[in-house]
């Protein structure tokens, strides 16, 4: 996800696989390649406490990211004095909620991975379309 909650890559695995085992595949499949940031800016990757190990940190750094790995409550308590700033992981949690609002994705009934992946890609396209600001008035008919 980027800073607005737009999905950048998507893979489908079994529920018994830990997220950190597929980290390299997710980072390799980023669809939108962003340009190299200027010298004073870097690419940051915010992750939860499941990615605290050194192998995950090495994968993030090998892909050119600066890892920010914190637990669920840790970042919230650090930003507590400033009420105007939200925790960085908030957008990730919100994006997961946007995906589960598609009722077909909430419980997986598809037997084939390609069917389930296609439905997730369709949901990601709809979420992305909703995040794009279009100054035109589009009439749905």
Short mmCIF file of C-alpha atoms in Angstrom, two decimals:
data_model
loop_
_atom_site.label_atom_id
_atom_site.label_comp_id
_atom_site.label_asym_id
_atom_site.label_seq_id
_atom_site.Cartn_x
_atom_site.Cartn_y
_atom_site.Cartn_z
CA UNK A 1 0.00 0.00 0.00
CA UNK A 2 1.14 3.50 -0.61
CA UNK A 3 0.44 6.43 1.69
CA UNK A 4 -3.17 6.75 0.46
CA UNK A 5 -4.03 3.06 0.71
CA UNK A 6 -3.67 2.23 -2.98
CA UNK A 7 -2.56 -1.41 -3.36
CA UNK A 8 0.82 -1.68 -5.10
CA UNK A 9 1.18 -5.46 -5.26
CA UNK A 10 -0.85 -8.52 -4.46
CA UNK A 11 -0.12 -12.22 -4.03
CA UNK A 12 -2.30 -15.10 -2.86
CA UNK A 13 -0.98 -17.76 -0.48
CA UNK A 14 -2.44 -20.26 1.92
CA UNK A 15 -3.68 -19.07 5.28
CA UNK A 16 -1.10 -21.21 7.05
CA UNK A 17 1.86 -19.27 5.56
CA UNK A 18 3.36 -16.47 7.63
CA UNK A 19 3.46 -13.04 5.96
CA UNK A 20 7.21 -12.63 6.40
CA UNK A 21 7.88 -15.75 4.28
CA UNK A 22 6.35 -14.01 1.23
CA UNK A 23 7.86 -10.54 1.80
CA UNK A 24 10.36 -10.80 -1.06
CA UNK A 25 7.64 -11.93 -3.49
CA UNK A 26 5.39 -9.01 -2.52
CA UNK A 27 8.19 -6.48 -2.95
CA UNK A 28 9.23 -8.03 -6.27
CA UNK A 29 5.70 -7.79 -7.68
CA UNK A 30 5.10 -4.09 -7.12
CA UNK A 31 3.18 -3.05 -10.22
CA UNK A 32 3.83 0.69 -10.12
CA UNK A 33 7.55 1.37 -10.15
CA UNK A 34 8.07 4.72 -8.53
CA UNK A 35 10.95 6.90 -9.70
CA UNK A 36 14.09 7.08 -7.65
CA UNK A 37 13.58 9.57 -4.83
CA UNK A 38 15.75 12.67 -4.59
CA UNK A 39 18.85 12.55 -2.45
CA UNK A 40 17.17 14.03 0.60
CA UNK A 41 14.17 11.67 0.47
CA UNK A 42 14.18 7.91 0.84
CA UNK A 43 11.73 5.08 0.40
CA UNK A 44 10.26 4.03 3.74
CA UNK A 45 8.47 0.76 4.50
CA UNK A 46 6.24 0.54 7.58
CA UNK A 47 5.58 -2.97 8.89
CA UNK A 48 4.19 -4.57 12.02
CA UNK A 49 5.97 -6.61 14.67
CA UNK A 50 5.81 -9.78 12.56
CA UNK A 51 8.68 -8.43 10.45
CA UNK A 52 11.15 -7.79 13.29
CA UNK A 53 13.66 -10.49 12.31
CA UNK A 54 16.94 -9.82 10.57
CA UNK A 55 16.02 -11.80 7.40
CA UNK A 56 13.00 -9.54 6.86
CA UNK A 57 15.10 -6.43 7.53
CA UNK A 58 17.69 -7.59 4.98
CA UNK A 59 14.98 -8.19 2.37
CA UNK A 60 13.55 -4.69 2.91
CA UNK A 61 16.98 -3.08 2.69
CA UNK A 62 17.88 -5.13 -0.41
CA UNK A 63 14.84 -3.65 -2.16
CA UNK A 64 15.98 -0.13 -1.25
CA UNK A 65 13.61 0.60 1.64
CA UNK A 66 14.26 2.01 5.08
CA UNK A 67 12.34 -0.36 7.38
CA UNK A 68 10.12 0.98 10.17
CA UNK A 69 9.02 -2.05 12.18
CA UNK A 70 6.94 -1.40 15.28
CA UNK A 71 4.28 -3.16 17.27
CA UNK A 72 0.58 -2.34 17.20
CA UNK A 73 0.53 0.00 20.19
CA UNK A 74 4.10 1.26 20.07
CA UNK A 75 3.70 3.79 17.25
CA UNK A 76 0.40 5.07 18.62
CA UNK A 77 1.94 5.84 22.01
CA UNK A 78 4.94 7.55 20.40
CA UNK A 79 2.67 9.90 18.42
CA UNK A 80 0.32 10.51 21.35
CA UNK A 81 1.49 14.07 22.18
CA UNK A 82 0.69 15.25 18.65
CA UNK A 83 -3.03 14.81 18.01
CA UNK A 84 -2.74 15.88 14.35
CA UNK A 85 -0.55 12.96 13.24
CA UNK A 86 -1.90 9.44 12.89
CA UNK A 87 0.12 6.28 13.20
CA UNK A 88 1.61 5.25 9.86
CA UNK A 89 0.12 1.76 9.96
CA UNK A 90 -3.42 3.15 10.19
CA UNK A 91 -3.77 3.25 6.40
CA UNK A 92 -2.77 -0.42 6.10
CA UNK A 93 -5.44 -1.46 8.59
CA UNK A 94 -8.00 0.69 6.74
CA UNK A 95 -7.03 -0.86 3.39
CA UNK A 96 -7.55 -4.37 4.80
CA UNK A 97 -11.00 -3.22 5.86
CA UNK A 98 -11.71 -1.91 2.34
CA UNK A 99 -10.87 -5.34 0.91
CA UNK A 100 -13.15 -7.14 3.37
CA UNK A 101 -16.07 -4.90 2.38
CA UNK A 102 -16.21 -6.87 -0.85
CA UNK A 103 -18.37 -9.70 0.46
CA UNK A 104 -17.05 -12.20 -2.05
CA UNK A 105 -13.56 -11.77 -0.55
CA UNK A 106 -14.56 -11.87 3.11
CA UNK A 107 -14.89 -15.67 3.09
CA UNK A 108 -12.97 -17.52 0.42
CA UNK A 109 -15.28 -19.87 -1.48
CA UNK A 110 -13.15 -20.12 -4.65
CA UNK A 111 -11.21 -23.34 -5.02
CA UNK A 112 -8.76 -22.06 -7.62
CA UNK A 113 -6.03 -19.59 -6.72
CA UNK A 114 -6.39 -17.79 -10.04
CA UNK A 115 -10.09 -17.10 -9.40
CA UNK A 116 -9.41 -15.70 -5.96
CA UNK A 117 -6.46 -13.67 -7.26
CA UNK A 118 -8.62 -12.24 -10.04
CA UNK A 119 -11.30 -11.16 -7.55
CA UNK A 120 -8.64 -9.53 -5.36
CA UNK A 121 -7.20 -7.73 -8.38
CA UNK A 122 -10.65 -6.46 -9.30
CA UNK A 123 -11.16 -5.21 -5.75
CA UNK A 124 -7.73 -3.53 -5.84
CA UNK A 125 -8.65 -1.83 -9.12
CA UNK A 126 -11.91 -0.52 -7.62
CA UNK A 127 -10.10 0.73 -4.50
CA UNK A 128 -7.50 2.44 -6.70
CA UNK A 129 -10.20 4.03 -8.86
CA UNK A 130 -11.88 5.42 -5.74
CA UNK A 131 -8.60 6.98 -4.60
CA UNK A 132 -7.92 8.81 -7.88
CA UNK A 133 -9.17 12.38 -7.84
CA UNK A 134 -10.98 13.11 -11.10
CA UNK A 135 -12.22 16.69 -11.57
CA UNK A 136 -14.86 15.52 -14.06
CA UNK A 137 -18.41 14.62 -13.15
CA UNK A 138 -18.83 10.99 -14.19
CA UNK A 139 -22.42 9.84 -14.59
CA UNK A 140 -22.99 6.16 -13.99
CA UNK A 141 -25.64 4.68 -16.22
#
